[in-house]
C-alpha angles and dihedrals in degrees: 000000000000096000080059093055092040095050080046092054098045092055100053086045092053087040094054088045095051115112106252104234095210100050095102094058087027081065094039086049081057105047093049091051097056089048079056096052083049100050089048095050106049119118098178118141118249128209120240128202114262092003147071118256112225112216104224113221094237106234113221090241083074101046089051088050093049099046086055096057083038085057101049097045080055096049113119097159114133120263124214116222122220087248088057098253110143108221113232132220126237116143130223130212101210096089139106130158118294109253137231113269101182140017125227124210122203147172117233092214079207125117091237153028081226088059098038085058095046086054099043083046094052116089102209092057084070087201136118150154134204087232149026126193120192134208107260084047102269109158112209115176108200098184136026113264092247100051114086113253127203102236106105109061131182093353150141149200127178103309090338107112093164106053093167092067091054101044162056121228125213125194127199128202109245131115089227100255106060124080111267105244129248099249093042084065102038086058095048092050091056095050089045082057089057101040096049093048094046092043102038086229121183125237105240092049094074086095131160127250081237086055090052092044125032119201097002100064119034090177137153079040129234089271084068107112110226098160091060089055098044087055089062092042105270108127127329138280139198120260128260095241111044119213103218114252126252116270083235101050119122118227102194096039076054097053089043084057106043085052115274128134092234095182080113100035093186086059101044092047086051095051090049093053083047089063099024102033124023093182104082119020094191131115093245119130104206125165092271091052093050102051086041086057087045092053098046089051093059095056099063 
């Protein structure tokens, strides 16, 4: 018997002394890792083309929320599986942090950027967005490009069912019935500069809450100039002269394609002329309609 202890003993000697394989990539793994905490939880100001960036006192709540999700990308405890098989951690060194595919434009329906960031500060609102742009063109970011902000909803696009972890959300200040101003725009269009080129973002995925989500949301409102943004390569628009659609196109098959959720295909016809349109909000689909679907369609 005390051979026996002795051999166990020897062996787990011999086990705790033996080189780790893996400590050199164990220790890279690491080191990406803490230039990703970094990266996720910089607050620095950034400066936009044409305006004046504003610097946002971080509440604790925040920073509570942000060491959480830096804790659990760190996590490398074991898990135990339901059929009693133990995972096991190696890490590996090909990773970054997953990047922004769409943008999202909203309008806040609130009187004031001062009440939009109460609401996105508060935790039972449960809402948020990655940007707010006041009237008078403030530009005020509320969560790091990579985190996942609360803006979307219940939402599609295409075969994209979670649209908050694709995306960043930007909120302008405007109670939905009111122009947007010039400097608000001009300072959307220069964030919409950066993030695109950071983010590699393609066009027709600038896209509006009302787009994602036909019938519930009618923001940005039909005030909301697309056609401007699209002009600077935000986005797309249809073209000035219209080829007239096939007799055998399908509209809905086209909508589906272009993006929209067409389960309810008079909201989703109405969410497209809201974008597209601007001049009749209804669920017709009139000749017009139709060849501006199919435009639009062939431009995907």
């Amino acid at each position: 018997m005390s051979k026996f202890f002795y051999y166990l003993f020897f062996v787990i000697l011999v086990t705790s002394c033996a080189t780790n394989p893996y400590k050199k990539t164990e220790k890279v793994y690491d080191q990406k890792l803490q230039e990703l905490k970094e990266t996720i939880s910089s607050k620095e100001t950034v400066t936009l083309p044409v305006i004046n960036t504003y610097k946002v006192t971080v509440t604790p709540s925040y920073t509570e929320n942000l060491l959480n999700i830096k804790d659990s990308i760190s996590t490398m405890g074991l898990t135990l599986l339901k059929n009693g098989v133990n995972t096991e951690w190696i890490g590996t060194v090909n990773f970054n942090l997953r990047k922004p595919n769409f943008i999202i434009i909203h309008h806040t329906a609130q009187d004031s950027i001062q009440q939009t960031i109460k609401t996105f500060t508060l935790a039972r609102t449960q809402v948020s967005a990655h940007y707010v742009i006041g009237d008078d063109g403030r530009v005020v970011q509320m969560l790091n490009d990579y985190l996942r902000s609360w803006h979307a909803g219940n939402g599609s696009w295409g075969k994209n069912t979670d649209i908050n972890s694709a995306s960043i959300g930007i909120e302008l200040d405007n109670n939905g019935s009111e122009p947007f101003s010039e400097s608000q725009i001009n300072s959307l269009l220069a964030l919409l500069t950066k993030l695109k080129k950071d983010y590699n973002i393609p066009v027709q995925n600038i896209i509006g809450h009302s787009d994602i989500a036909p019938r519930r949301k009618v923001d940005p409102s039909v005030l909301f100039p697309w056609r401007t943004l699209a002009e600077k390569g935000f986005g797309i628009w249809p073209d000035e002269v219209l080829e007239t659609a096939p007799a055998d196109f399908n509209v809905e098959q086209g909508l589906r394609i272009i993006g929209y959720n067409t389960k309810n295909l008079s909201a989703a016809v109405a969410a497209f002329k809201l974008h597209f349109i601007q001049t009749d909000l209804s669920a017709l689909l009139d000749e017009n309609t139709v060849n501006t679907i199919y435009n639009i369609y062939k431009k995907q």
